[in-house]
Amino acid sequence: MVDATRRNIFKACIAGAVVSPLALTNSTQAIAASANTNTNCTRQTLQWGRGIEGQRKADLGNGTFLNPILAGDHPDPTILKDGDDYYMTFSSFNSYPGIVIWHSKDLVNWVPVGAALHKNIGTVWALDLCKHKNRYYIYIPAAPDGKPWSTFVIWADDIKGPWSEPVDLNIVGCIDPGHIVGEDGKRYLFVNGIRKIRLRDDGLATDGQVENAYSPWRYPDDWITENFAPEGPKLLRRGEWFYLVTAVGGTAGPVTGHMVIAARSRSIHGPWEHCPNNPLVRTLSDAEPWWSRGHATLVEGPGKTGEWWMVYHAYENGFRTLGRQTILEPIEWTDDGWFRAKGGDLSQPLPKPLPASKGVAGFALSDDFARNKFGIQWSFHNPGAQEMARVNYGKKVLELAGAGTSPADSSPLTCGVGDRAYQVEVSFTLDGDAEAGLLLFYNHKAFVGLGFTAETLKIYQYSEELPWARRELKTKSLRMRLTNDHNVITYEYSLDSGRTWKLFPTRMEVSGIHHNVFGGFLSLKVGIYSVGKGKVQVRDFQYRALAQKG
């Protein structure tokens, strides 16, 4: 077995901790300079565009954009250029429906198309979206409960679906597949390690064994990283060369760990030569706006400019709670046939790939429940096989049957967010012996929130109820409001449908609820839960972004 991945040797870090700026050696400085990363970047006031409901958006409306192009939890981006269209999707982990596909014309403004995966096959990590002979494929590493990692594939003749049921390729113990067609016309998957395996021509079965493909470039031993962990191989063919773009250094842990490296070969079978500009992307200090930058894919830009771009993920400085967000950075091809990143200081706007383009970005998160938004907005966290049976839509109402006894043993509905500060409201009506409430949910071991029964108002903190904080409240109908102001959480409740509000006296600070503390590579999402033997009627979910601090 080659180098262990970042996941199986992950060690938890202290909540809210950050890494001090590194004292780089001379050799490190020389290599870092070639990465074209601004080592003197300081925290600055960032001013994003304002989109639907005040949500931040990358497009500034003046021919420039400010990263991220997709705010919130959109990790391990895999992007496909399909004519004049771009499609992108991401790791969906334990959320189902999962693998939401997004569409863009200009690489900056993105809207969701729909979810491609509905059957729970376990935790979904870095996947690959590709097109071969007019058919779309998604190669998916997943770990069903109690079973080892394997690679699955789904396919569709239309990017909008319907998508096939997942087919298990039985590539055991591998993650992060990257698809490529070799000079021999055969199809291959590259996986972590970096290794490869040949596929059958239809792409729905393997045609050989996993074998070593490339020994990645090594950074100096004195660099502060999580672990070597070569993973996320993405490949393309340009001219006479195959290019292999790889992530090393570990996804999380120290902010300086994750990075992008590259190699090239005239044959898919090697030999591969290291890029002299490695690493192409890397965070060098905790003063930078984006931490743990890596896991990149190269893509040709729109139009006929000949420009190319790099799409990857990163944590936002001070907001690991939002998960890994999607970054767009320009690259340039050099005369020697290599490429380098040229985004520079990512706290500053960059020229858009299509300066004059205008497009809708994102979608409204407010939901009157007049239509089913599962797979676009809502998903269950780690659902059972029959979880959707809990859901029933009425006239502008969603009924959610109870399951379990608390949020710790029930699958909540979750909704991803991308703003540093926001406010949500929602109305609940209990039916039968039920409890319901509003959460910020990371996983079953990490959540906070406000809930109620017909007799009691209660609060969850540190993933368990605080009995001493209970309040007697006799009602079956309640409207709740949750305000997340840069990781400080305030709860309010209303007995008159939001005309007047009462403040719940306990506030929380949640900046430590992220992967470096709880593992899982997830994000802190808005959640709705229903437990007990009854059900809850959910109405009028409202979202609005609040003023962003730089």
XYZ file of C-alpha atoms in Angstrom:
550
model
C 0.000 0.000 0.000
C 1.300 3.440 -0.901
C 1.246 6.533 1.310
C -1.745 6.705 3.613
C -4.408 9.251 2.755
C -5.164 12.294 4.810
C -8.227 10.665 6.313
C -6.880 7.537 7.929
C -4.080 9.328 9.718
C -6.031 12.461 10.610
C -5.469 13.790 14.112
C -7.850 16.254 15.750
C -6.692 19.791 16.473
C -7.800 22.174 19.203
C -11.025 24.089 18.554
C -10.497 27.448 16.937
C -6.715 27.020 16.774
C -4.707 28.582 13.956
C -1.185 28.025 12.768
C 1.472 30.655 13.311
C 3.263 32.044 10.260
C 6.160 29.865 9.296
C 9.815 30.742 9.477
C 10.789 29.507 6.043
C 14.253 28.250 5.210
C 16.142 29.657 2.245
C 15.419 26.588 0.172
C 11.730 26.774 1.018
C 11.568 30.448 0.092
C 13.116 29.771 -3.292
C 10.576 27.082 -4.106
C 7.684 29.088 -2.666
C 8.553 32.050 -4.869
C 8.003 29.923 -7.953
C 4.509 29.083 -6.719
C 3.441 32.676 -7.478
C 1.761 32.972 -4.083
C 1.688 36.312 -2.306
C 3.586 35.707 0.944
C 2.888 39.224 2.213
C -0.886 38.996 1.964
C -2.599 40.523 5.005
C -6.174 40.399 6.179
C -8.104 43.040 4.287
C -11.677 44.181 3.982
C -13.310 41.994 1.344
C -16.312 43.328 -0.556
C -18.300 40.751 -2.487
C -21.196 41.309 -4.805
C -24.685 40.968 -3.397
C -26.986 38.410 -4.923
C -30.334 36.845 -4.123
C -31.394 37.527 -0.496
C -28.178 39.487 -0.056
C -26.093 36.345 -0.458
C -22.509 37.121 -1.374
C -21.550 36.418 -4.955
C -18.267 36.460 -6.814
C -19.328 38.627 -9.768
C -18.724 42.282 -8.871
C -20.603 43.564 -11.912
C -17.653 45.520 -13.277
C -15.831 42.841 -15.244
C -14.101 41.418 -12.181
C -14.832 38.767 -9.564
C -13.782 38.037 -5.996
C -13.357 34.458 -4.820
C -15.020 32.177 -3.936
C -17.002 31.451 -7.086
C -19.171 29.098 -4.988
C -19.341 30.094 -1.337
C -19.970 27.537 1.370
C -19.256 23.838 1.374
C -18.255 22.908 -2.194
C -15.130 20.773 -1.800
C -13.100 18.671 -4.236
C -14.488 20.409 -7.339
C -14.623 18.407 -10.550
C -15.376 20.499 -13.628
C -16.362 19.602 -17.190
C -16.242 21.906 -20.210
C -18.971 20.746 -22.580
C -19.037 22.988 -25.642
C -19.922 26.462 -24.388
C -21.212 25.091 -21.084
C -19.459 24.251 -17.850
C -20.666 21.725 -15.298
C -19.231 21.210 -11.855
C -19.964 19.016 -8.863
C -18.450 18.267 -5.488
C -18.058 15.776 -2.665
C -21.428 15.366 -0.966
C -20.325 13.161 1.960
C -23.396 11.952 3.915
C -25.978 14.256 2.328
C -28.727 12.650 0.254
C -29.939 13.389 -2.362
C -26.330 14.127 -3.202
C -23.851 15.115 -5.925
C -25.563 18.342 -6.962
C -24.469 19.393 -10.461
C -24.001 23.119 -11.152
C -23.970 24.968 -14.500
C -22.187 28.084 -15.757
C -21.415 29.874 -19.004
C -18.626 32.083 -17.666
C -16.959 30.102 -14.826
C -18.023 32.752 -12.288
C -21.830 32.622 -12.066
C -23.218 29.192 -11.210
C -26.717 27.773 -10.757
C -27.713 24.252 -9.683
C -29.052 21.751 -12.197
C -30.039 18.942 -9.845
C -28.822 16.023 -7.782
C -27.370 12.993 -9.545
C -27.246 10.500 -6.652
C -30.328 9.403 -4.708
C -29.357 5.990 -3.375
C -27.304 6.064 -0.176
C -23.996 4.328 -0.938
C -22.236 5.786 2.090
C -19.883 8.721 2.533
C -19.057 10.258 -0.867
C -15.626 11.842 -1.339
C -13.752 13.446 -4.239
C -15.318 12.269 -7.489
C -14.842 12.903 -11.185
C -17.361 14.200 -13.722
C -16.481 13.446 -17.345
C -17.985 12.956 -20.795
C -17.055 10.179 -23.188
C -18.706 9.555 -26.568
C -21.746 11.737 -25.761
C -22.419 10.059 -22.417
C -21.816 11.629 -19.011
C -20.170 9.699 -16.198
C -19.485 10.392 -12.546
C -16.904 8.198 -10.817
C -17.591 8.141 -7.091
C -15.487 6.888 -4.180
C -17.803 5.882 -1.353
C -17.680 3.956 1.905
C -20.940 2.182 2.762
C -21.418 1.706 6.492
C -19.241 -1.136 7.717
C -17.660 -1.749 4.322
C -14.328 -0.688 2.788
C -13.978 2.135 0.289
C -14.923 1.288 -3.268
C -15.421 3.240 -6.500
C -18.870 3.482 -8.042
C -20.026 4.944 -11.350
C -23.293 6.494 -12.497
C -24.064 7.614 -16.043
C -26.603 9.639 -18.020
C -27.237 10.583 -21.622
C -28.376 14.044 -20.499
C -26.506 16.018 -17.841
C -29.891 16.845 -16.284
C -30.603 13.157 -15.836
C -32.048 10.765 -15.184
C -28.858 9.225 -13.824
C -28.369 5.486 -13.571
C -28.256 3.509 -10.377
C -24.700 3.323 -8.989
C -22.535 0.489 -10.316
C -19.830 -0.811 -7.964
C -16.518 -1.147 -9.829
C -15.022 -3.040 -6.873
C -11.878 -0.918 -6.794
C -11.333 -1.541 -3.112
C -9.421 0.799 -0.816
C -9.006 3.641 -3.312
C -10.346 7.194 -3.379
C -10.340 10.293 -5.593
C -10.719 8.802 -9.107
C -9.669 10.844 -12.138
C -10.750 9.736 -15.626
C -8.607 9.975 -18.770
C -8.435 8.372 -22.221
C -4.913 7.254 -23.079
C -3.038 7.501 -26.359
C -4.084 3.867 -26.887
C -7.762 4.887 -26.879
C -8.375 3.023 -23.636
C -10.063 4.528 -20.595
C -8.280 4.752 -17.246
C -8.940 5.866 -13.713
C -6.122 7.354 -11.678
C -6.586 7.156 -7.895
C -4.811 8.251 -4.742
C -1.295 7.048 -4.431
C -0.873 7.839 -7.439
C -2.071 4.626 -9.123
C -4.128 3.729 -12.183
C -6.471 1.031 -13.422
C -7.802 0.423 -16.925
C -11.548 0.487 -17.571
C -13.620 -1.445 -20.018
C -14.632 0.593 -23.077
C -18.123 1.254 -21.688
C -16.588 2.635 -18.482
C -18.806 0.450 -16.315
C -16.280 -2.182 -15.255
C -12.536 -2.511 -14.753
C -10.234 -4.228 -17.223
C -7.123 -4.951 -15.197
C -5.562 -4.372 -11.795
C -4.592 -1.270 -9.847
C -0.912 -0.474 -10.481
C 1.519 2.252 -9.507
C 1.558 5.122 -12.004
C 3.606 8.014 -10.630
C 5.784 8.896 -7.634
C 4.793 12.503 -6.904
C 7.142 15.409 -6.344
C 8.196 15.762 -2.695
C 8.303 19.054 -0.845
C 11.146 19.783 1.627
C 10.935 17.973 4.964
C 10.867 21.221 6.951
C 7.580 22.390 5.412
C 4.653 22.329 7.846
C 2.041 19.974 6.378
C -0.484 17.443 7.636
C 1.027 14.483 5.765
C 2.265 13.700 2.258
C -0.994 12.048 1.091
C -0.882 12.255 -2.743
C -4.501 12.312 -3.895
C -7.061 13.986 -6.120
C -5.378 13.186 -9.469
C -6.942 15.139 -12.357
C -5.699 14.651 -15.893
C -5.986 16.323 -19.267
C -4.368 16.003 -22.672
C -3.071 19.142 -24.367
C -1.046 18.838 -27.519
C 1.489 16.032 -27.224
C 1.408 16.015 -23.426
C -0.703 14.424 -20.736
C -0.802 16.595 -17.619
C -1.382 15.120 -14.156
C -2.433 17.580 -11.447
C -2.244 16.222 -7.907
C -2.914 17.342 -4.338
C -0.331 16.658 -1.643
C 0.241 17.792 1.932
C -3.110 16.860 3.461
C -6.463 18.615 3.074
C -6.871 20.068 6.564
C -4.568 20.304 9.582
C -2.030 23.165 9.295
C -3.160 25.888 6.912
C 0.158 25.548 5.040
C -0.252 21.855 4.260
C -2.483 21.426 1.222
C -0.992 22.269 -2.191
C -1.176 21.690 -5.946
C 1.586 19.971 -7.925
C 1.802 18.787 -11.530
C 3.628 16.353 -13.792
C 3.523 15.548 -17.503
C 4.195 12.658 -19.847
C 3.808 11.876 -23.528
C 2.181 8.584 -22.543
C -0.482 7.801 -20.002
C 1.849 5.033 -18.871
C 4.729 7.424 -18.132
C 7.425 8.191 -17.435
C 6.171 11.343 -15.714
C 8.368 14.371 -15.127
C 7.818 16.804 -12.253
C 6.757 20.358 -13.022
C 9.657 22.742 -12.271
C 7.152 25.242 -10.818
C 5.906 22.898 -8.075
C 4.045 23.678 -5.922
C 1.779 25.674 -8.181
C -0.566 26.711 -5.370
C 0.032 26.727 -1.618
C -0.953 28.815 1.420
C 2.189 30.113 3.120
C 0.776 31.971 6.140
C -2.333 32.159 8.300
C -2.531 35.850 7.323
C -3.757 34.865 3.864
C -7.500 34.954 3.111
C -7.646 31.338 1.917
C -6.189 28.389 3.822
C -5.311 24.835 2.776
C -5.545 25.568 -0.951
C -5.433 22.530 -3.194
C -7.168 19.716 -5.105
C -7.154 21.465 -8.488
C -8.483 20.824 -11.984
C -7.421 22.735 -15.100
C -10.063 23.972 -17.529
C -10.004 26.004 -20.725
C -11.828 29.311 -20.427
C -14.901 30.433 -22.377
C -14.762 32.129 -25.752
C -11.735 32.133 -27.995
C -9.270 33.962 -25.764
C -7.076 30.913 -25.264
C -7.042 31.551 -21.526
C -6.957 28.721 -19.020
C -8.048 28.510 -15.400
C -7.561 26.407 -12.322
C -10.461 25.423 -10.042
C -9.698 24.189 -6.514
C -10.934 24.387 -2.926
C -9.823 26.204 0.222
C -10.940 27.086 3.728
C -11.793 30.716 4.390
C -9.626 32.425 6.982
C -11.606 32.404 10.254
C -14.535 30.469 8.761
C -13.616 26.799 8.610
C -17.241 26.265 9.697
C -18.303 27.014 6.103
C -16.316 24.056 4.772
C -14.037 24.103 1.752
C -15.130 26.658 -0.816
C -14.480 26.816 -4.552
C -11.723 29.056 -5.884
C -11.069 30.124 -9.490
C -7.564 31.253 -10.429
C -6.055 32.067 -13.846
C -3.072 30.123 -15.128
C -0.695 30.733 -17.987
C 1.053 28.265 -20.245
C 4.768 28.930 -20.540
C 6.995 28.516 -23.570
C 8.441 25.287 -22.191
C 5.001 23.647 -22.199
C 4.394 23.983 -18.467
C 1.905 26.210 -16.676
C 1.809 28.346 -13.567
C -0.812 30.044 -11.421
C -1.013 33.806 -11.738
C -3.855 34.802 -9.404
C -1.542 36.454 -6.877
C -3.281 38.007 -3.871
C -6.702 36.338 -3.737
C -8.042 39.000 -1.382
C -8.208 41.212 -4.491
C -10.636 41.020 -7.433
C -9.530 39.287 -10.626
C -10.648 39.898 -14.229
C -13.541 37.654 -15.201
C -13.029 35.079 -17.963
C -15.825 36.874 -19.869
C -15.737 40.472 -18.598
C -19.076 41.442 -20.142
C -20.981 38.346 -19.033
C -24.015 38.676 -16.820
C -25.547 35.656 -15.183
C -27.641 34.527 -12.259
C -25.617 33.177 -9.357
C -26.992 30.711 -6.829
C -30.644 30.533 -5.836
C -33.012 31.701 -3.129
C -32.767 29.707 0.079
C -36.080 31.017 1.406
C -38.637 28.263 0.887
C -42.425 28.350 1.166
C -42.464 24.569 0.569
C -44.770 24.944 -2.399
C -42.484 22.601 -4.339
C -39.966 19.883 -3.586
C -36.417 21.307 -3.331
C -34.722 18.112 -2.177
C -31.438 17.606 -3.977
C -31.095 21.327 -4.721
C -31.463 22.897 -1.290
C -32.501 20.266 1.222
C -30.963 16.920 1.993
C -30.991 14.378 4.804
C -27.808 13.780 6.744
C -26.888 10.098 6.592
C -30.419 8.913 5.819
C -31.782 5.412 6.106
C -33.060 3.556 3.061
C -36.644 4.762 3.642
C -35.898 8.242 5.004
C -37.892 10.054 2.314
C -41.000 8.275 3.590
C -40.862 10.749 6.488
C -41.563 13.632 4.086
C -44.937 14.769 2.792
C -45.681 18.006 0.918
C -48.976 19.816 1.388
C -50.124 23.268 0.309
C -47.101 25.398 1.220
C -46.184 23.056 4.026
C -43.681 20.270 4.523
C -44.648 17.535 6.977
C -41.731 15.745 8.580
C -42.440 12.647 10.636
C -40.462 12.162 13.821
C -37.575 9.701 14.014
C -35.319 9.035 16.983
C -35.361 10.818 20.320
C -33.126 13.828 19.690
C -31.009 15.353 16.889
C -28.220 13.014 18.022
C -30.031 9.910 16.739
C -32.190 11.293 13.941
C -31.461 12.399 10.378
C -32.169 16.141 10.166
C -32.926 18.098 7.031
C -29.939 20.263 6.226
C -29.363 23.315 4.046
C -25.886 24.561 3.133
C -25.053 28.265 3.465
C -22.197 30.378 2.150
C -22.387 33.661 4.064
C -20.311 34.711 7.036
C -23.401 36.184 8.691
C -27.052 35.359 8.111
C -30.441 34.983 9.721
C -33.038 32.234 9.229
C -36.634 31.922 10.411
C -39.084 29.058 10.194
C -42.486 28.133 11.635
C -43.335 24.809 13.273
C -46.645 23.185 14.216
C -46.457 19.965 16.234
C -48.800 17.072 15.553
C -48.902 14.324 18.157
C -46.054 13.500 20.515
C -43.313 15.267 18.581
C -40.375 17.560 19.171
C -38.965 19.844 16.499
C -36.495 22.640 16.132
C -33.893 24.653 14.286
C -30.215 23.663 14.294
C -26.754 24.443 13.124
C -25.655 20.917 12.337
C -22.184 19.538 11.568
C -22.750 15.895 12.427
C -24.415 13.858 15.134
C -21.582 14.656 17.520
C -21.452 18.365 16.759
C -24.575 20.536 16.621
C -26.331 23.356 18.432
C -29.927 24.534 18.283
C -33.289 25.403 19.741
C -36.164 22.908 20.015
C -39.575 22.547 21.611
C -42.272 20.111 22.633
C -45.874 20.932 23.512
C -44.701 21.669 27.052
C -41.072 22.772 26.917
C -38.624 25.034 25.096
C -35.141 23.532 25.126
C -31.663 24.279 23.848
C -28.931 22.020 22.486
C -25.312 22.908 23.046
C -22.211 20.731 22.702
C -24.467 18.171 20.929
C -26.669 17.529 23.910
C -29.576 19.229 25.594
C -28.881 21.571 28.511
C -31.621 20.521 30.994
C -30.984 23.478 33.293
C -31.792 25.866 30.446
C -35.277 24.469 29.769
C -38.225 26.851 29.800
C -41.855 25.943 30.319
C -43.755 26.860 27.182
C -47.178 25.413 26.434
C -47.722 25.655 22.696
C -47.836 23.496 19.622
C -46.993 26.304 17.211
C -43.806 28.323 17.303
C -41.745 30.436 14.948
C -37.983 30.336 15.507
C -35.213 32.677 14.429
C -31.514 31.867 14.384
C -28.904 34.560 13.772
C -25.326 33.587 12.946
C -23.266 36.768 13.190
C -19.729 35.705 12.263
C -19.941 32.518 14.344
C -21.852 34.052 17.279
C -25.307 32.457 17.495
C -28.464 34.111 18.862
C -31.884 32.441 19.200
C -35.310 34.058 19.293
C -38.844 32.659 19.273
C -42.280 34.030 18.505
C -45.741 32.886 19.580
C -47.537 35.168 17.091
C -46.038 34.120 13.751
C -43.146 36.557 13.907
C -44.939 39.787 14.843
C -43.107 39.948 18.177
C -39.991 38.103 19.312
C -38.532 36.900 22.593
C -34.802 36.446 23.052
C -33.572 33.106 24.347
C -30.969 34.043 26.970
C -28.179 31.672 25.874
C -25.856 32.629 23.034
C -23.191 30.374 21.516
C -19.893 30.727 19.673
C -19.360 28.039 17.047
C -16.093 28.832 15.244
C -14.607 25.555 16.504
C -17.202 23.292 14.892
C -15.218 22.138 11.881
C -13.095 19.288 10.559
C -9.932 19.966 12.549
C -11.941 19.307 15.706
C -14.638 16.822 14.706
C -13.282 15.228 11.516
C -15.458 14.297 8.569
C -14.534 17.201 6.207
C -18.043 18.651 6.599
C -19.497 22.125 7.236
C -21.909 23.708 9.672
C -25.323 23.710 7.979
C -28.751 25.008 8.895
C -30.851 22.053 10.017
C -34.468 21.196 10.801
C -35.225 18.198 12.985
C -38.305 16.227 13.981
C -38.178 13.484 16.622
C -40.638 11.477 18.675
C -43.785 9.625 17.673
C -45.598 12.498 16.013
C -44.708 14.819 13.172
C -44.167 18.505 12.549
C -45.535 20.833 9.914
C -42.823 23.188 8.636
C -43.765 26.489 6.978
C -42.242 29.661 5.591
C -38.489 29.174 5.846
C -36.837 32.575 5.397
C -33.159 33.317 4.794
C -31.305 36.605 4.522
C -27.631 37.400 4.534
C -26.369 40.023 6.974
C -23.632 42.608 6.565
C -20.229 41.013 6.059
C -17.221 42.123 8.047
C -13.872 42.129 6.231
